[in-house]
Amino acid sequence: MISKLPKWAADLTEKTGSIMSDMKILEAVYISPAIKKIRFQGNITRMNFQIGYANVIRVSDTEFRNYTASYHNVREGILDIIFHIHGNGAGSRYIDKLQPDDELRISIPRGKKMYDETRRQQFIFGDETSLGLACSILPILKKNKHPYQFYFELDDENQGVPELLGLENYTVFPKKNLFRNEQWVSELPVFNTGEWNSANFILTGNVKSVQTFRKKLKDRSSVNISSQGYWLEGKKGL
Ligand SMILES: Cc1cc2nc3c(=O)[nH]c(=O)nc-3n(C[C@H](O)[C@H](O)[C@H](O)COP(=O)(O)OP(=O)(O)OC[C@H]3O[C@@H](n4cnc5c(N)ncnc54)[C@H](O)[C@@H]3O)c2cc1C
């Protein structure tokens, strides 16, 4: 779905029952001042959840944004999303205001599948916008006994969030443009042990960080790369 539409088209899209479901907010908590987790409830029986898929939410008269379900339970009609409240855009401002009992429509998930179950090792890189994907894939990684590792680049105020979300096997890096520095990236342990030579690499988050990481991985023909930039400075609604 495109991120910006004329108001009449956005109204029509939001009313389209085949792609949008009525949801109500059961719970909204701030894991840190900039990370908000919301539990939605509604009929999600038509939703097909895949790792990497995103749900779309209308955040203004004319704009839609992508967000990842971090947890879902079809029987209970529950869907959780972890939002980065970065304060720079319409989506962030809209989500910040949401509170229990608010009602809104959320689209069925769709997008790019990122999990390749045929690869034993799974390596996941991202930032605040990737925490939902990380939470959704963790139970699968454990159930299927994959060796796995998460790398997160996070603002200082969010460094404790992976632990609070119950994530495991993660390394947190400060979000200080380190992942734009090709030399620094190529010296990371992941590039210097043989362990991840045939892994599936799931790269999401900031577009420039994803591009740098991907560039360094491309020298290795044996790895599988699933990547999607989730946001870019100066660009609205990726
Ligand atoms: C498939 C997919 C799944 C996603 N899942 C999630 C998710 O689960 N949770 C989540 O929070 N986001 C997620 N995102 C990212 C989210 O859609 C973008 O961050 C989006 O730009 C937010 O919209 P906005 O209106 O707040 O900002 P926009 O209006 O889109 O952007 C305005 C400005 O804000 C800045 N900006 C945008 N995002 C960020 C950010 N994260 N940090 C700092 N500055 C930013 C940019 O400079 C941009 O120019 C996902 C994106 C994709 C494509």
GROMACS .gro file of C-alpha atoms and ligand atoms in nm:
model
  291
    1MET     CA    1   0.000   0.000   0.000
    2ILE     CA    2   0.137   0.344  -0.081
    3SER     CA    3   0.208   0.570   0.215
    4LYS     CA    4   0.031   0.885   0.089
    5LEU     CA    5  -0.308   0.914  -0.082
    6PRO     CA    6  -0.560   1.193  -0.142
    7LYS     CA    7  -0.808   1.205   0.150
    8TRP     CA    8  -1.096   1.055  -0.052
    9ALA     CA    9  -0.878   0.759  -0.156
   10ALA     CA   10  -0.748   0.715   0.200
   11ASP     CA   11  -1.111   0.712   0.326
   12LEU     CA   12  -1.201   0.445   0.069
   13THR     CA   13  -0.895   0.234   0.151
   14GLU     CA   14  -0.964   0.247   0.523
   15LYS     CA   15  -1.324   0.137   0.464
   16THR     CA   16  -1.220  -0.161   0.250
   17GLY     CA   17  -1.330  -0.459   0.460
   18SER     CA   18  -1.119  -0.709   0.266
   19ILE     CA   19  -0.794  -0.549   0.377
   20MET     CA   20  -0.876  -0.357   0.696
   21SER     CA   21  -1.000  -0.498   1.030
   22ASP     CA   22  -1.161  -0.315   1.323
   23MET     CA   23  -0.937  -0.326   1.627
   24LYS     CA   24  -0.964  -0.189   1.980
   25ILE     CA   25  -0.674  -0.106   2.211
   26LEU     CA   26  -0.663  -0.331   2.516
   27GLU     CA   27  -0.336  -0.208   2.661
   28ALA     CA   28  -0.065   0.050   2.587
   29VAL     CA   29   0.266   0.060   2.776
   30TYR     CA   30   0.589   0.253   2.734
   31ILE     CA   31   0.885   0.013   2.756
   32SER     CA   32   1.105   0.328   2.745
   33PRO     CA   33   1.003   0.690   2.679
   34ALA     CA   34   1.048   0.620   2.305
   35ILE     CA   35   0.922   0.262   2.276
   36LYS     CA   36   0.548   0.200   2.306
   37LYS     CA   37   0.393  -0.145   2.297
   38ILE     CA   38   0.025  -0.164   2.215
   39ARG     CA   39  -0.203  -0.468   2.241
   40PHE     CA   40  -0.492  -0.456   1.993
   41GLN     CA   41  -0.796  -0.684   1.997
   42GLY     CA   42  -1.026  -0.772   1.708
   43ASN     CA   43  -1.107  -1.041   1.457
   44ILE     CA   44  -0.772  -1.138   1.305
   45THR     CA   45  -0.876  -1.476   1.165
   46ARG     CA   46  -0.818  -1.352   0.807
   47MET     CA   47  -0.467  -1.234   0.881
   48ASN     CA   48  -0.171  -1.435   0.751
   49PHE     CA   49   0.131  -1.356   0.969
   50GLN     CA   50   0.476  -1.421   0.822
   51ILE     CA   51   0.812  -1.305   0.954
   52GLY     CA   52   0.885  -0.977   0.774
   53TYR     CA   53   0.523  -0.893   0.692
   54ALA     CA   54   0.384  -0.559   0.812
   55ASN     CA   55   0.039  -0.425   0.901
   56VAL     CA   56  -0.060  -0.083   0.774
   57ILE     CA   57  -0.221   0.183   0.994
   58ARG     CA   58  -0.375   0.511   0.878
   59VAL     CA   59  -0.196   0.783   1.076
   60SER     CA   60  -0.349   1.101   0.928
   61ASP     CA   61  -0.612   1.208   0.675
   62THR     CA   62  -0.376   1.117   0.393
   63GLU     CA   63  -0.099   0.892   0.529
   64PHE     CA   64  -0.047   0.522   0.606
   65ARG     CA   65   0.251   0.361   0.781
   66ASN     CA   66   0.393   0.009   0.812
   67TYR     CA   67   0.430  -0.167   1.148
   68THR     CA   68   0.523  -0.526   1.241
   69ALA     CA   69   0.314  -0.754   1.463
   70SER     CA   70   0.548  -0.862   1.745
   71TYR     CA   71   0.299  -1.120   1.875
   72HIS     CA   72  -0.041  -1.251   1.770
   73ASN     CA   73  -0.293  -1.497   1.902
   74VAL     CA   74  -0.571  -1.569   1.654
   75ARG     CA   75  -0.794  -1.751   1.905
   76GLU     CA   76  -0.790  -1.457   2.146
   77GLY     CA   77  -0.794  -1.199   1.865
   78ILE     CA   78  -0.481  -1.033   2.001
   79LEU     CA   79  -0.215  -0.845   1.808
   80ASP     CA   80   0.083  -0.661   1.964
   81ILE     CA   81   0.294  -0.395   1.791
   82ILE     CA   82   0.611  -0.229   1.923
   83PHE     CA   83   0.635   0.130   1.803
   84HIS     CA   84   0.934   0.362   1.792
   85ILE     CA   85   0.808   0.702   1.912
   86HIS     CA   86   1.079   0.911   1.745
   87GLY     CA   87   0.874   1.231   1.727
   88ASN     CA   88   0.970   1.318   1.368
   89GLY     CA   89   0.661   1.210   1.173
   90ALA     CA   90   0.282   1.181   1.153
   91GLY     CA   91   0.290   0.810   1.243
   92SER     CA   92   0.499   0.857   1.553
   93ARG     CA   93   0.280   1.144   1.673
   94TYR     CA   94  -0.044   0.953   1.604
   95ILE     CA   95   0.075   0.637   1.785
   96ASP     CA   96   0.202   0.838   2.083
   97LYS     CA   97  -0.155   0.965   2.144
   98LEU     CA   98  -0.326   0.623   2.126
   99GLN     CA   99  -0.466   0.489   2.453
  100PRO     CA  100  -0.675   0.198   2.584
  101ASP     CA  101  -1.027   0.170   2.439
  102ASP     CA  102  -0.935   0.371   2.126
  103GLU     CA  103  -1.064   0.206   1.809
  104LEU     CA  104  -0.893   0.200   1.471
  105ARG     CA  105  -0.856  -0.014   1.161
  106ILE     CA  106  -0.546  -0.219   1.088
  107SER     CA  107  -0.468  -0.385   0.755
  108ILE     CA  108  -0.397  -0.750   0.697
  109PRO     CA  109  -0.020  -0.815   0.705
  110ARG     CA  110   0.169  -0.835   0.378
  111GLY     CA  111   0.520  -0.778   0.247
  112LYS     CA  112   0.847  -0.962   0.223
  113LYS     CA  113   0.911  -1.298   0.390
  114MET     CA  114   1.242  -1.278   0.576
  115TYR     CA  115   1.280  -1.616   0.745
  116ASP     CA  116   1.454  -1.891   0.549
  117GLU     CA  117   1.399  -2.202   0.758
  118THR     CA  118   1.642  -2.406   0.546
  119ARG     CA  119   1.939  -2.208   0.685
  120ARG     CA  120   2.056  -2.335   1.023
  121GLN     CA  121   2.219  -2.015   1.151
  122GLN     CA  122   2.002  -1.704   1.167
  123PHE     CA  123   2.148  -1.357   1.215
  124ILE     CA  124   1.918  -1.060   1.271
  125PHE     CA  125   2.026  -0.695   1.251
  126GLY     CA  126   1.810  -0.390   1.316
  127ASP     CA  127   1.714  -0.092   1.531
  128GLU     CA  128   1.409   0.020   1.732
  129THR     CA  129   1.183  -0.039   1.430
  130SER     CA  130   1.303  -0.402   1.412
  131LEU     CA  131   1.218  -0.498   1.771
  132GLY     CA  132   0.876  -0.627   1.667
  133LEU     CA  133   1.030  -0.854   1.403
  134ALA     CA  134   1.283  -0.976   1.662
  135CYS     CA  135   1.008  -1.061   1.913
  136SER     CA  136   0.803  -1.239   1.647
  137ILE     CA  137   1.091  -1.456   1.524
  138LEU     CA  138   1.241  -1.546   1.864
  139PRO     CA  139   0.992  -1.827   1.950
  140ILE     CA  140   1.044  -1.976   1.600
  141LEU     CA  141   1.423  -1.966   1.635
  142LYS     CA  142   1.399  -2.144   1.969
  143LYS     CA  143   1.139  -2.398   1.857
  144ASN     CA  144   1.340  -2.490   1.545
  145LYS     CA  145   1.666  -2.491   1.746
  146HIS     CA  146   1.849  -2.245   1.520
  147PRO     CA  147   2.179  -2.102   1.642
  148TYR     CA  148   2.095  -1.729   1.629
  149GLN     CA  149   2.224  -1.384   1.714
  150PHE     CA  150   2.065  -1.040   1.720
  151TYR     CA  151   2.259  -0.715   1.664
  152PHE     CA  152   2.068  -0.396   1.749
  153GLU     CA  153   2.175  -0.035   1.704
  154LEU     CA  154   1.973   0.164   1.957
  155ASP     CA  155   1.953   0.515   2.098
  156ASP     CA  156   2.096   0.537   2.451
  157GLU     CA  157   1.751   0.561   2.611
  158ASN     CA  158   1.649   0.229   2.449
  159GLN     CA  159   1.956   0.019   2.530
  160GLY     CA  160   1.771  -0.173   2.803
  161VAL     CA  161   1.464  -0.245   2.589
  162PRO     CA  162   1.573  -0.584   2.439
  163GLU     CA  163   1.608  -0.726   2.790
  164LEU     CA  164   1.271  -0.584   2.898
  165LEU     CA  165   1.113  -0.747   2.589
  166GLY     CA  166   1.261  -1.085   2.684
  167LEU     CA  167   1.497  -1.105   2.386
  168GLU     CA  168   1.805  -1.331   2.411
  169ASN     CA  169   2.144  -1.366   2.236
  170TYR     CA  170   2.163  -0.999   2.143
  171THR     CA  171   2.437  -0.738   2.126
  172VAL     CA  172   2.341  -0.373   2.154
  173PHE     CA  173   2.543  -0.103   1.976
  174PRO     CA  174   2.499   0.271   2.031
  175LYS     CA  175   2.321   0.443   1.741
  176LYS     CA  176   2.609   0.673   1.655
  177ASN     CA  177   2.648   0.609   1.281
  178LEU     CA  178   2.880   0.312   1.348
  179PHE     CA  179   2.686   0.103   1.096
  180ARG     CA  180   2.765   0.360   0.825
  181ASN     CA  181   3.138   0.296   0.864
  182GLU     CA  182   3.233   0.009   0.631
  183GLN     CA  183   3.572  -0.047   0.792
  184TRP     CA  184   3.419  -0.068   1.142
  185VAL     CA  185   3.141  -0.301   1.020
  186SER     CA  186   3.388  -0.536   0.853
  187GLU     CA  187   3.572  -0.576   1.185
  188LEU     CA  188   3.262  -0.698   1.371
  189PRO     CA  189   3.289  -1.052   1.515
  190VAL     CA  190   3.014  -1.173   1.280
  191PHE     CA  191   3.245  -1.115   0.983
  192ASN     CA  192   3.548  -1.265   1.150
  193THR     CA  193   3.440  -1.609   1.269
  194GLY     CA  194   3.344  -1.888   1.031
  195GLU     CA  195   3.028  -1.950   1.233
  196TRP     CA  196   2.793  -1.738   1.019
  197ASN     CA  197   2.931  -1.830   0.674
  198SER     CA  198   2.612  -1.997   0.557
  199ALA     CA  199   2.361  -1.811   0.774
  200ASN     CA  200   2.038  -1.636   0.680
  201PHE     CA  201   2.091  -1.266   0.748
  202ILE     CA  202   1.776  -1.066   0.820
  203LEU     CA  203   1.863  -0.696   0.792
  204THR     CA  204   1.604  -0.428   0.874
  205GLY     CA  205   1.593  -0.079   1.027
  206ASN     CA  206   1.771   0.229   0.897
  207VAL     CA  207   1.822   0.216   0.519
  208LYS     CA  208   2.185   0.335   0.528
  209SER     CA  209   2.285   0.089   0.803
  210VAL     CA  210   2.116  -0.196   0.615
  211GLN     CA  211   2.298  -0.097   0.296
  212THR     CA  212   2.640  -0.093   0.466
  213PHE     CA  213   2.583  -0.428   0.636
  214ARG     CA  214   2.455  -0.578   0.312
  215LYS     CA  215   2.752  -0.449   0.114
  216LYS     CA  216   2.995  -0.620   0.351
  217LEU     CA  217   2.798  -0.946   0.333
  218LYS     CA  218   2.786  -0.949  -0.046
  219ASP     CA  219   3.152  -1.057  -0.058
  220ARG     CA  220   3.036  -1.391   0.083
  221SER     CA  221   2.849  -1.595  -0.173
  222SER     CA  222   2.746  -1.863   0.079
  223VAL     CA  223   2.517  -1.648   0.294
  224ASN     CA  224   2.151  -1.573   0.229
  225ILE     CA  225   2.047  -1.209   0.272
  226SER     CA  226   1.690  -1.097   0.343
  227SER     CA  227   1.692  -0.720   0.378
  228GLN     CA  228   1.450  -0.428   0.385
  229GLY     CA  229   1.519  -0.073   0.496
  230TYR     CA  230   1.241   0.047   0.728
  231TRP     CA  231   1.316   0.420   0.741
  232LEU     CA  232   1.549   0.681   0.599
  233GLU     CA  233   1.640   1.029   0.719
  234GLY     CA  234   1.443   1.288   0.523
  235LYS     CA  235   1.207   1.033   0.362
  236LYS     CA  236   0.843   1.005   0.467
  237GLY     CA  237   0.663   0.673   0.498
  238LEU     CA  238   0.884   0.394   0.369
  239LIG     C1  239   0.794  -0.354   0.653
  239LIG     C2  240   0.811  -0.247   0.759
  239LIG     C3  241   0.789  -0.278   0.894
  239LIG     C4  242   0.805  -0.180   0.992
  239LIG     N1  243   0.780  -0.212   1.124
  239LIG     C5  244   0.790  -0.115   1.220
  239LIG     C6  245   0.760  -0.143   1.358
  239LIG     O1  246   0.719  -0.254   1.395
  239LIG     N2  247   0.772  -0.042   1.448
  239LIG     C7  248   0.815   0.084   1.412
  239LIG     O2  249   0.825   0.171   1.498
  239LIG     N3  250   0.843   0.113   1.282
  239LIG     C8  251   0.831   0.017   1.187
  239LIG     N4  252   0.859   0.046   1.057
  239LIG     C9  253   0.915   0.178   1.027
  239LIG    C10  254   0.811   0.288   1.016
  239LIG     O3  255   0.713   0.252   0.921
  239LIG    C11  256   0.887   0.415   0.974
  239LIG     O4  257   0.975   0.454   1.076
  239LIG    C12  258   0.794   0.529   0.936
  239LIG     O5  259   0.873   0.624   0.866
  239LIG    C13  260   0.733   0.598   1.056
  239LIG     O6  261   0.643   0.694   1.010
  239LIG     P1  262   0.635   0.841   1.070
  239LIG     O7  263   0.512   0.902   1.015
  239LIG     O8  264   0.655   0.839   1.218
  239LIG     O9  265   0.760   0.916   1.007
  239LIG     P2  266   0.765   0.964   0.851
  239LIG    O10  267   0.666   1.072   0.825
  239LIG    O11  268   0.760   0.843   0.765
  239LIG    O12  269   0.909   1.025   0.843
  239LIG    C14  270   0.936   1.161   0.879
  239LIG    C15  271   1.082   1.171   0.919
  239LIG    O13  272   1.098   1.102   1.041
  239LIG    C16  273   1.224   1.038   1.045
  239LIG     N5  274   1.202   0.900   1.089
  239LIG    C17  275   1.117   0.806   1.039
  239LIG     N6  276   1.127   0.691   1.110
  239LIG    C18  277   1.219   0.712   1.205
  239LIG    C19  278   1.274   0.632   1.309
  239LIG     N7  279   1.234   0.506   1.331
  239LIG     N8  280   1.367   0.686   1.391
  239LIG    C20  281   1.410   0.815   1.373
  239LIG     N9  282   1.361   0.898   1.276
  239LIG    C21  283   1.268   0.846   1.194
  239LIG    C22  284   1.284   1.049   0.905
  239LIG    O14  285   1.389   1.145   0.906
  239LIG    C23  286   1.173   1.100   0.819
  239LIG    O15  287   1.215   1.187   0.721
  239LIG    C24  288   0.844  -0.048   0.956
  239LIG    C25  289   0.864  -0.017   0.820
  239LIG    C26  290   0.849  -0.115   0.723
  239LIG    C27  291   0.872  -0.079   0.578
   0.00000   0.00000   0.00000
